[in-house]
PDB file of C-alpha atoms in Angstrom:
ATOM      1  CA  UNK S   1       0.000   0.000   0.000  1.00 38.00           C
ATOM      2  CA  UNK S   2       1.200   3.468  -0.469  1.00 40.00           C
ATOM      3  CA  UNK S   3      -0.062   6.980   0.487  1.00 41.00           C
ATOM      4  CA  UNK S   4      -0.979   9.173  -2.180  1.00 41.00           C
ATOM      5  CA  UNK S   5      -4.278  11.414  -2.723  1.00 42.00           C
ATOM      6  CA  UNK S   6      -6.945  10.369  -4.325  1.00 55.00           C
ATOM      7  CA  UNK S   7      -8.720  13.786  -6.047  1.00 66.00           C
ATOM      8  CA  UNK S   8     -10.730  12.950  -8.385  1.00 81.00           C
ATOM      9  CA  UNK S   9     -13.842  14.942  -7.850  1.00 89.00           C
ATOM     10  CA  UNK S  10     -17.071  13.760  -9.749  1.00 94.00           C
ATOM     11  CA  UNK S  11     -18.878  10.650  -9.029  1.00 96.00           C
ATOM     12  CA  UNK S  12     -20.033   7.990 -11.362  1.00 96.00           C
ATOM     13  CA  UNK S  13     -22.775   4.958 -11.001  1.00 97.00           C
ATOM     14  CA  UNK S  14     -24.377   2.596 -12.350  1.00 96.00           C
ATOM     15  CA  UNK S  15     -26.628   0.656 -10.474  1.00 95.00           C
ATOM     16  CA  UNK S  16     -28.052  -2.686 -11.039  1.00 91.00           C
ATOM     17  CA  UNK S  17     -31.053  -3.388  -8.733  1.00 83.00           C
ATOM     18  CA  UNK S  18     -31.738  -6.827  -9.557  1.00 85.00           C
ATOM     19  CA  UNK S  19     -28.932  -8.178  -7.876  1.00 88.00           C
ATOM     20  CA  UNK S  20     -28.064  -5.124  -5.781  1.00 92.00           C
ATOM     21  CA  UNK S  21     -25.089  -4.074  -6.708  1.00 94.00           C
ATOM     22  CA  UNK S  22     -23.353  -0.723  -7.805  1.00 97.00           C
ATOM     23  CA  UNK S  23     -20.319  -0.049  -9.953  1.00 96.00           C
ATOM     24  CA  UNK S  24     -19.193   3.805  -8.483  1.00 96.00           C
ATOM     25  CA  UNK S  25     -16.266   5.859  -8.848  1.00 94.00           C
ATOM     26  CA  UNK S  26     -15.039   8.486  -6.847  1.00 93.00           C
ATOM     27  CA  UNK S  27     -15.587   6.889  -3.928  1.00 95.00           C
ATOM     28  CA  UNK S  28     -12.982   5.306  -1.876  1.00 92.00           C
ATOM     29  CA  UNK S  29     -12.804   2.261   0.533  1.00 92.00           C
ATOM     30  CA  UNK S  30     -12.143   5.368   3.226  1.00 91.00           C
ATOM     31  CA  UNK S  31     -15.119   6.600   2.165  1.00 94.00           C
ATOM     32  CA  UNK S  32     -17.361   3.930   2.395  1.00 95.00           C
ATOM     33  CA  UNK S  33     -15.989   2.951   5.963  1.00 93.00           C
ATOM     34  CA  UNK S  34     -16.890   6.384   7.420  1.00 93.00           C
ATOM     35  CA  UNK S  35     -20.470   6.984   5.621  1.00 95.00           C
ATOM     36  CA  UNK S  36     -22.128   3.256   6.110  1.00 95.00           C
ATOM     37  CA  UNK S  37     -24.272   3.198   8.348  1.00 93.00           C
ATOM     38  CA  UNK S  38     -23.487  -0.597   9.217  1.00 92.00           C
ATOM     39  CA  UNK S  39     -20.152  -1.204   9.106  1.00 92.00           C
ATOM     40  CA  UNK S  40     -18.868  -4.276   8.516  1.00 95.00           C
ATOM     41  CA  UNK S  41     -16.969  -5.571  11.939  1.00 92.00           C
ATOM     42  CA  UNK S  42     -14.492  -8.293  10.054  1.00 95.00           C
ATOM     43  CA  UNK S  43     -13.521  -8.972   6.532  1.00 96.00           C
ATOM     44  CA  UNK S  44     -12.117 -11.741   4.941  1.00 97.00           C
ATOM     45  CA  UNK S  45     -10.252 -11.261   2.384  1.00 96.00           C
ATOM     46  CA  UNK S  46      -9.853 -12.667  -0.716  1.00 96.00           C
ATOM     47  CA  UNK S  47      -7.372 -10.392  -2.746  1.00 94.00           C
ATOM     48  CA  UNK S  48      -5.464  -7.624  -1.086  1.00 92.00           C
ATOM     49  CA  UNK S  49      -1.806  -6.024  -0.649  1.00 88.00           C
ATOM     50  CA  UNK S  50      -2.113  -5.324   2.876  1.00 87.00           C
ATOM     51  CA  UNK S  51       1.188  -6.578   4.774  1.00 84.00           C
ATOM     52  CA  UNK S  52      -0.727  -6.320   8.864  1.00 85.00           C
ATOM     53  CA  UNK S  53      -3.700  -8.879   8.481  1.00 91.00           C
ATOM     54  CA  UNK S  54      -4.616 -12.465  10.002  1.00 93.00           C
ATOM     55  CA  UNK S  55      -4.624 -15.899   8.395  1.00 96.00           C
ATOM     56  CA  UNK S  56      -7.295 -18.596   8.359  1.00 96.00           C
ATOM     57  CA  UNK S  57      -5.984 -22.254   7.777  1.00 97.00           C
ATOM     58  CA  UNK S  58      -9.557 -23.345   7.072  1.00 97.00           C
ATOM     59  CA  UNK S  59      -9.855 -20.935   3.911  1.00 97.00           C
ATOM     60  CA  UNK S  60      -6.248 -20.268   3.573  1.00 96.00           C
ATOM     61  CA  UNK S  61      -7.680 -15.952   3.240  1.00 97.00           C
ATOM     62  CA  UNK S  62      -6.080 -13.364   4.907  1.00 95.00           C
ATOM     63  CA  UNK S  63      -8.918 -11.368   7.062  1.00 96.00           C
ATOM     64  CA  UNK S  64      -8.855  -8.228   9.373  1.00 94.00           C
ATOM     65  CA  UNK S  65     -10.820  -7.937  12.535  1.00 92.00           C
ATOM     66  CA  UNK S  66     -12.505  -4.551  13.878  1.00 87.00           C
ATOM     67  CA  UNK S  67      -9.466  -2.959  15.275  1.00 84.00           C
ATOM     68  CA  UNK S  68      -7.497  -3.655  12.039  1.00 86.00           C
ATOM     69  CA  UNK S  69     -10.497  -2.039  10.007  1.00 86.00           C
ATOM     70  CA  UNK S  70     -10.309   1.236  12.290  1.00 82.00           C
ATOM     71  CA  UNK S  71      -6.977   1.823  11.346  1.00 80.00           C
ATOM     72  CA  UNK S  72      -7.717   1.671   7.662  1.00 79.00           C
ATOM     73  CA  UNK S  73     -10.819   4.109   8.097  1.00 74.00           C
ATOM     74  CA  UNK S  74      -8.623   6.386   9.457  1.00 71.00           C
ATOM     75  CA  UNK S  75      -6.035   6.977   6.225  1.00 68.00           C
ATOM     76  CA  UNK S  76      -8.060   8.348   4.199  1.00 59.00           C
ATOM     77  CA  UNK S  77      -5.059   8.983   1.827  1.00 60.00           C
ATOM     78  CA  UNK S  78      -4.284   5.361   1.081  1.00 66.00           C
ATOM     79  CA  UNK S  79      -4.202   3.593  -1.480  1.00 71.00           C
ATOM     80  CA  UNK S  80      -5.220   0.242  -1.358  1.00 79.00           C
ATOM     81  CA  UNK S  81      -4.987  -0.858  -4.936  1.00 79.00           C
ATOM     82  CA  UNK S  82      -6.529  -4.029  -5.591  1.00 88.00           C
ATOM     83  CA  UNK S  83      -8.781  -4.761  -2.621  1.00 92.00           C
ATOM     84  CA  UNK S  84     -11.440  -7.444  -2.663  1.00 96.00           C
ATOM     85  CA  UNK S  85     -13.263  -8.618   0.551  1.00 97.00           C
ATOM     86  CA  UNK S  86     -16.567  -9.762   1.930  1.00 98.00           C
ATOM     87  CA  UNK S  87     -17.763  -9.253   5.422  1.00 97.00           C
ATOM     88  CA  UNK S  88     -18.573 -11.507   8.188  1.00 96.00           C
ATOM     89  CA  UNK S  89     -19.861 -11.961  11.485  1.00 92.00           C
ATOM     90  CA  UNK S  90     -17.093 -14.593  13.392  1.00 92.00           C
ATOM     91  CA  UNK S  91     -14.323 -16.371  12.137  1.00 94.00           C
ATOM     92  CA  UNK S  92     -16.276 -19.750  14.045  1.00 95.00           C
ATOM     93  CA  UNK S  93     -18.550 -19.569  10.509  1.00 93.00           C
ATOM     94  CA  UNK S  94     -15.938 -18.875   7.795  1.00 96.00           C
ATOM     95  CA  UNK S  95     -14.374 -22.629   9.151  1.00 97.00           C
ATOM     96  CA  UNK S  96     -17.941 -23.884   7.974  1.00 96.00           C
ATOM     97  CA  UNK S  97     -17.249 -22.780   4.386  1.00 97.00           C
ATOM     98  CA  UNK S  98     -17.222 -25.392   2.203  1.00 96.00           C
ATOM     99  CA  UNK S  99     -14.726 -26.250  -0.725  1.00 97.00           C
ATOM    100  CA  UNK S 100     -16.960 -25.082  -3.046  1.00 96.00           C
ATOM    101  CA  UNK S 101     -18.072 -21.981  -1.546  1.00 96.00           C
ATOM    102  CA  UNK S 102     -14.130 -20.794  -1.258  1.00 97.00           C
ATOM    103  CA  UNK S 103     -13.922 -21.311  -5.100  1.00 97.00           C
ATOM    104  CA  UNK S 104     -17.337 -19.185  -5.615  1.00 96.00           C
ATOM    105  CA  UNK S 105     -15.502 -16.498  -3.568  1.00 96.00           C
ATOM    106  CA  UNK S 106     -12.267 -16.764  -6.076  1.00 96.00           C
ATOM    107  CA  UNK S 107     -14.128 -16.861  -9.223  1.00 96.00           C
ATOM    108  CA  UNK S 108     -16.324 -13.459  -7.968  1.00 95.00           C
ATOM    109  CA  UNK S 109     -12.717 -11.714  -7.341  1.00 95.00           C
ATOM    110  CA  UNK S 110     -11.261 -12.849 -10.066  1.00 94.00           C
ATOM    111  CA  UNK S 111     -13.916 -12.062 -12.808  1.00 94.00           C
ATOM    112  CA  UNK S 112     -16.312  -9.566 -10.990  1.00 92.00           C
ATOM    113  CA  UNK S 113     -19.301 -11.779 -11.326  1.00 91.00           C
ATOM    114  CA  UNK S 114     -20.875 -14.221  -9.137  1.00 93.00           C
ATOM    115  CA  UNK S 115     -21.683 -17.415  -9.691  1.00 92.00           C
ATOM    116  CA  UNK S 116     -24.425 -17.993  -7.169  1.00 91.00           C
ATOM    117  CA  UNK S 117     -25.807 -15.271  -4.577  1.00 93.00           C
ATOM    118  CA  UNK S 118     -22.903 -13.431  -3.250  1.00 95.00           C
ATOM    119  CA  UNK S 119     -24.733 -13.082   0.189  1.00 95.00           C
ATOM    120  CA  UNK S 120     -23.675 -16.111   1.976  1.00 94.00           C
ATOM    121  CA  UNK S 121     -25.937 -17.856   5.116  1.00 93.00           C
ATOM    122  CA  UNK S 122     -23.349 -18.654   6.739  1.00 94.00           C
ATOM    123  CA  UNK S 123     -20.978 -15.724   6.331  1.00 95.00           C
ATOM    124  CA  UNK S 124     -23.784 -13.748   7.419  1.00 93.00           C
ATOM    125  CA  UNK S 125     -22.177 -11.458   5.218  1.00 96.00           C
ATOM    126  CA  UNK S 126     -23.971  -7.619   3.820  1.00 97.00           C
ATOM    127  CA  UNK S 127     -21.665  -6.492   1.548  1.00 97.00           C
ATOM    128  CA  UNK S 128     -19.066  -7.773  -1.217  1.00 98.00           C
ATOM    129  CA  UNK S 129     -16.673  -5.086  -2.432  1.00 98.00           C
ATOM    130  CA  UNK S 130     -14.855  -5.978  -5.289  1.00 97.00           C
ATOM    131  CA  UNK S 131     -11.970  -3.535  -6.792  1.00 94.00           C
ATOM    132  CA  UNK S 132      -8.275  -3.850  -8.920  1.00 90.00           C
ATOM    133  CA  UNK S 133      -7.403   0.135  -8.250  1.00 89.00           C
ATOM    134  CA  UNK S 134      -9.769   1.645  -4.937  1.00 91.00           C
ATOM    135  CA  UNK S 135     -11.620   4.550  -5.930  1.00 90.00           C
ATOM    136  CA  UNK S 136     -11.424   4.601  -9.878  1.00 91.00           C
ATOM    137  CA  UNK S 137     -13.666   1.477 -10.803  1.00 93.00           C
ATOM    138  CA  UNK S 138     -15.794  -0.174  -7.828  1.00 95.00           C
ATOM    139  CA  UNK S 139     -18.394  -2.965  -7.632  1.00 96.00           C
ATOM    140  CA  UNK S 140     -20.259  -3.123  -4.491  1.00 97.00           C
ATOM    141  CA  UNK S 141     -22.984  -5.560  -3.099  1.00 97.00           C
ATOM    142  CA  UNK S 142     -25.189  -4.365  -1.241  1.00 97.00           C
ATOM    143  CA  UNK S 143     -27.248  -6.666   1.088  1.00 96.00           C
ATOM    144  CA  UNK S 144     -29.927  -3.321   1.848  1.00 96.00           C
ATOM    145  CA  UNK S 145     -29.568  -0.839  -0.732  1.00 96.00           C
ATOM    146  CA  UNK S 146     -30.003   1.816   2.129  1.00 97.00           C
ATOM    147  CA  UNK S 147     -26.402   1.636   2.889  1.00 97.00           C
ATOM    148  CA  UNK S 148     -25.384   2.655  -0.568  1.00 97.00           C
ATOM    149  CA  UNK S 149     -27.353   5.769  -0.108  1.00 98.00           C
ATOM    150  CA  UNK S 150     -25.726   6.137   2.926  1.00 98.00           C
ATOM    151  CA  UNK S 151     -22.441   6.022   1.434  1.00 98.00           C
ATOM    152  CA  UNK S 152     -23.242   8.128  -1.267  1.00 98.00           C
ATOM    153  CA  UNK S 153     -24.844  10.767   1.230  1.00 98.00           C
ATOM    154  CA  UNK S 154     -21.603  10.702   3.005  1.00 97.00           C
ATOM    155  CA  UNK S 155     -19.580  11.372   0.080  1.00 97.00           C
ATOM    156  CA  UNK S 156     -21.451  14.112  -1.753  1.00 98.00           C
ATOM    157  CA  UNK S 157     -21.571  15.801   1.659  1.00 97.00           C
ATOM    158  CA  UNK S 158     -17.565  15.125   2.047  1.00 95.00           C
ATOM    159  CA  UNK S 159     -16.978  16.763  -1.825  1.00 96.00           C
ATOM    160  CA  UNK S 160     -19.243  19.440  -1.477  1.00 96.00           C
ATOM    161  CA  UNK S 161     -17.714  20.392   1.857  1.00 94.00           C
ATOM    162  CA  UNK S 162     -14.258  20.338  -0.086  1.00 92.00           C
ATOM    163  CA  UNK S 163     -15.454  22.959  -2.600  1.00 93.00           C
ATOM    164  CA  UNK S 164     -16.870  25.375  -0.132  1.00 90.00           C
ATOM    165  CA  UNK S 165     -13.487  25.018   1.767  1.00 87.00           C
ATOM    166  CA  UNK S 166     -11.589  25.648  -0.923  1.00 81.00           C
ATOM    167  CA  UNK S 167      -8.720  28.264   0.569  1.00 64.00           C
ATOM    168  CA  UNK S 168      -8.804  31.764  -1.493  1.00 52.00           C
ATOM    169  CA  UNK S 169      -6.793  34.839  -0.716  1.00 43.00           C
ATOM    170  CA  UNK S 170      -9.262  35.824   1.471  1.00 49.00           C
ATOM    171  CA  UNK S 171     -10.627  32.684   3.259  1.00 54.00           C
ATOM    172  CA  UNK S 172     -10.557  32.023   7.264  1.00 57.00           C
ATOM    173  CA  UNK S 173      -8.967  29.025   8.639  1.00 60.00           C
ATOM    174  CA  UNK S 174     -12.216  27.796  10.137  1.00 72.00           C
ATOM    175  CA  UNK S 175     -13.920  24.807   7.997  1.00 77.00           C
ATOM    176  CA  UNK S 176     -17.578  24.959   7.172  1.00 84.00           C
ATOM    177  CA  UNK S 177     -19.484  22.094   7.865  1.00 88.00           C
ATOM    178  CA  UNK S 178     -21.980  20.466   5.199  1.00 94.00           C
ATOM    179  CA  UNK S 179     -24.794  17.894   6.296  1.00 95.00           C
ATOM    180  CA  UNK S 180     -25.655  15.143   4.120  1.00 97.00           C
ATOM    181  CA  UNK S 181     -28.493  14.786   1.705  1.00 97.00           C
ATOM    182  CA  UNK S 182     -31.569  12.926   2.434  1.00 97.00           C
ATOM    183  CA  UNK S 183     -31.794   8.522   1.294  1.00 97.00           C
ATOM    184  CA  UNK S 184     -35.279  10.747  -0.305  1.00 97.00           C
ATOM    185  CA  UNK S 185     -33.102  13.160  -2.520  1.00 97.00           C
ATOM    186  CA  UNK S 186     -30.926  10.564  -3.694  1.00 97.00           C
ATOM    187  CA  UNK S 187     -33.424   8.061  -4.218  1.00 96.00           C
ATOM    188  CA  UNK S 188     -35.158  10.237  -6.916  1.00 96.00           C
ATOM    189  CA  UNK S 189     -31.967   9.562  -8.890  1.00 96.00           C
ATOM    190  CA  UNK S 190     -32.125   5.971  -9.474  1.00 95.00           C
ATOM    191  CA  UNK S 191     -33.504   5.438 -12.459  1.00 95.00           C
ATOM    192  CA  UNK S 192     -30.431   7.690 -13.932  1.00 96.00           C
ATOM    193  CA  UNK S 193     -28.112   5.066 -11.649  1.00 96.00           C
ATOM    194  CA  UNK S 194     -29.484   2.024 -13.446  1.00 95.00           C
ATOM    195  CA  UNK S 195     -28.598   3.479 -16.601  1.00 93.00           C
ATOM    196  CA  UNK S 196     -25.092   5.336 -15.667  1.00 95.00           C
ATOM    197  CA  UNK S 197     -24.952   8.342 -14.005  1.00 97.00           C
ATOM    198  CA  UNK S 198     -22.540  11.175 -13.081  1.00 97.00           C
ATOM    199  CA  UNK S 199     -22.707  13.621 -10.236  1.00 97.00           C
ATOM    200  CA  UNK S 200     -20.537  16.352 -11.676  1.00 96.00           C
ATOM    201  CA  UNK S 201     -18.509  17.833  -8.771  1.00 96.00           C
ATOM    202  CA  UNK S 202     -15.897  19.110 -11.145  1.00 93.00           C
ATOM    203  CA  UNK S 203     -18.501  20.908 -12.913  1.00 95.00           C
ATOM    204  CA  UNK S 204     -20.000  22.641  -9.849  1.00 96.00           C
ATOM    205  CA  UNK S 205     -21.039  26.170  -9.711  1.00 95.00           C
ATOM    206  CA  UNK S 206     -20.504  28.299  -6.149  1.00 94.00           C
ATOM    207  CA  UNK S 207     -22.320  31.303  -4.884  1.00 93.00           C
ATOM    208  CA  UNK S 208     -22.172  33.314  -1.867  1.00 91.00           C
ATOM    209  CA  UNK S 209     -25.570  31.593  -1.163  1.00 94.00           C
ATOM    210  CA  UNK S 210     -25.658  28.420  -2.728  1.00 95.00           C
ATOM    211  CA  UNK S 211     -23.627  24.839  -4.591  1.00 96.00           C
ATOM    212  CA  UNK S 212     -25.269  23.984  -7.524  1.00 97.00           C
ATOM    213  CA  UNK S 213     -23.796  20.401  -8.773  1.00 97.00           C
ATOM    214  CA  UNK S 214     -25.050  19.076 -11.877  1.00 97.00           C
ATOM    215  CA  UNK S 215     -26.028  15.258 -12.202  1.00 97.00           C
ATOM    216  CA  UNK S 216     -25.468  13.950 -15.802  1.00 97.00           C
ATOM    217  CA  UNK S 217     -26.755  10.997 -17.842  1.00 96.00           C
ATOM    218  CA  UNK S 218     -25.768   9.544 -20.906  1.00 95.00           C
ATOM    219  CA  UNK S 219     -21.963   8.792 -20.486  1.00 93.00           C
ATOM    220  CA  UNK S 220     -19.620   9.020 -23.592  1.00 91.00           C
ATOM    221  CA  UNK S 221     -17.976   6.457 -21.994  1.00 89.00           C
ATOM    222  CA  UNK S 222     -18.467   3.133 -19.822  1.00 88.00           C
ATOM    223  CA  UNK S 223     -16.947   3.527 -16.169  1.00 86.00           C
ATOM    224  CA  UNK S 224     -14.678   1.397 -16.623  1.00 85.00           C
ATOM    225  CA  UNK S 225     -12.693   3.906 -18.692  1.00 83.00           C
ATOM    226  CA  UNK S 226     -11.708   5.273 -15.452  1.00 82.00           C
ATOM    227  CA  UNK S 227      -9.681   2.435 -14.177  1.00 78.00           C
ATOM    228  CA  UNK S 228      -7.459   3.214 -16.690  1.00 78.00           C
ATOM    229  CA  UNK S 229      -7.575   7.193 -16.739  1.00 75.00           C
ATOM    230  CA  UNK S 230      -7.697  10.299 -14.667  1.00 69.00           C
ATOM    231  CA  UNK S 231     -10.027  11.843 -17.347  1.00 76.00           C
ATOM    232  CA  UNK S 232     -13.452  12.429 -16.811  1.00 83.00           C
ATOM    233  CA  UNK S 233     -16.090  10.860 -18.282  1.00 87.00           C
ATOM    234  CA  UNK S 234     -18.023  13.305 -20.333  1.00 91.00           C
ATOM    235  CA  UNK S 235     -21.669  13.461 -20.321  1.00 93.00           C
ATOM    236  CA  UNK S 236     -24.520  14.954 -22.677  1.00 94.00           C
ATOM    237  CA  UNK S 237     -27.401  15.535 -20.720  1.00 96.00           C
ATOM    238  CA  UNK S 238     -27.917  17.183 -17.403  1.00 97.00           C
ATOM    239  CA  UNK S 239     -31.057  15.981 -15.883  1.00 97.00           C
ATOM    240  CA  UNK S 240     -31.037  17.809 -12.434  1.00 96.00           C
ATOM    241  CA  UNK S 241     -28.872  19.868 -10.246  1.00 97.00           C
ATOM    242  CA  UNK S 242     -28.533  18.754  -6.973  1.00 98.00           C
ATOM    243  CA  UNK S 243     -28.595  22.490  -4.845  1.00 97.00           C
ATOM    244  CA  UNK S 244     -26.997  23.118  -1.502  1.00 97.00           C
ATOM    245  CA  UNK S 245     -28.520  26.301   0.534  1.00 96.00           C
ATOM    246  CA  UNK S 246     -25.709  27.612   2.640  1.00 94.00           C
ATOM    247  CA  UNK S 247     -27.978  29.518   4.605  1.00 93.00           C
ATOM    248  CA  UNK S 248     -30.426  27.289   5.611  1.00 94.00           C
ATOM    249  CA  UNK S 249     -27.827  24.148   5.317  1.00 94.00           C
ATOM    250  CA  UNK S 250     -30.352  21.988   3.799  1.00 96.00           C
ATOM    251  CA  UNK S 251     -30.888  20.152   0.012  1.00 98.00           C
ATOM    252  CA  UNK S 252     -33.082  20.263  -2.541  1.00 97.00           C
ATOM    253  CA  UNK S 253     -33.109  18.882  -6.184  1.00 96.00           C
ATOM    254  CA  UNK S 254     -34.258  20.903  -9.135  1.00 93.00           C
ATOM    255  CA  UNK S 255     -34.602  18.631 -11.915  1.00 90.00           C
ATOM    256  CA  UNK S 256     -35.106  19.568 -16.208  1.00 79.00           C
TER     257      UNK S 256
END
């Protein structure tokens, strides 16, 4: 793992609600940690580059416990490269996995699909995450789709935060706090998810009142694209602006 900052600053996703899960970028294992609203307590995992972690015989995975997961949540600045892991509730159950089960988990690392349901009975597990380069090109499943809203909420709050606190010549010191939007808000958006959408932070507009962000459809490009570039994706139709009132702190959605 190494340290580096990860700046990209719009969001992508595409959403597939069938089998609940959600291809993002933009947002970071970090990120995900810190705006869940049920975070995983261990994860076993089944390809990583992380050096401090425990060892199962049973499964012959790697897996970190709470107190190893705390530390990750809080450098925000690293970079965790290819990270793929699924949660679960005791190590007692993962020595219940079967041979077959371990080779499900291998095949949905190595090729991104599953083979069966990823959510596993005896894993008790909520989420898969599934990643070669953290933060460009994600898959997550989600168990309850709730905590990808969640997650989202968090992160839209952290970016918009970041460009109200951008430092000018005549800025104060003192950093201005920026609640997150409602599961409501976002939810009006996922239609746009299912079909690829981008939340277009480096396209935002700032007033003394107000952070207008726009939230575009119709990629040029697939996602993917951005496991392999910086570049953004560009976009040709803006279906709503998602509006921040920095008087009243409080979000609203004006859509075309």
């Amino acid at each position: 793992m190494r340290k580096d900052t990860f700046n990209q600053k719009s969001v992508y996703i595409h959403m597939d609600n069938v089998i609940n899960n959600v291809v993002t970028s933009g947002i970071t294992f970090c990120d995900f940690m810190q705006g869940v609203t049920l975070p995983p307590e261990n994860i076993l995992l089944i390809k990583h580059h992380i050096k401090d972690s425990s060892y199962n015989t049973h499964t012959a995975f790697d897996f970190l416990e709470a107190s190893d997961l705390q530390q990750l949540k809080t450098h925000p600045g690293l970079q965790l490269g290819e990270f793929c892991w699924i949660d679960f509730e005791d190590i007692d159950l993962v020595n219940q996995l079967s041979p077959q089960e371990v080779a499900e988990m291998l095949y949905l690392a190595h090729t991104g699909r599953h083979l069966r349901s990823p959510f596993y009975y005896k894993l008790q597990n909520n989420f898969v995450y599934l990643t070669k380069k953290d933060g460009r090109y994600n898959k997550t499943y989600y168990r309850n789709m709730n905590h990808f809203y969640a997650v989202l909420g968090f992160v839209v709050a952290k970016k918009t935060a970041a460009i109200l606190n951008e430092k000018t010549f005549l800025s104060l010191n003192k950093r201005k706090y920026v609640k997150s939007p409602s599961m409501d808000l976002l939810k009006r958006f996922s239609a746009y998810f299912k079909e690829g959408a981008c939340i277009a932070f480096a396209a935002a507009e700032k007033t003394r009142t107000q952070i207008r962000i726009p939230v575009g459809v119709q990629l040029d490009d697939d996602i993917i694209e951005l496991e392999h570039t910086g570049e953004e994706i560009a976009y040709s139709k803006i279906i709503a602006h998602l509006v921040y009132d920095l008087k009243k702190n409080e979000w609203t959605c004006l859509e075309k």
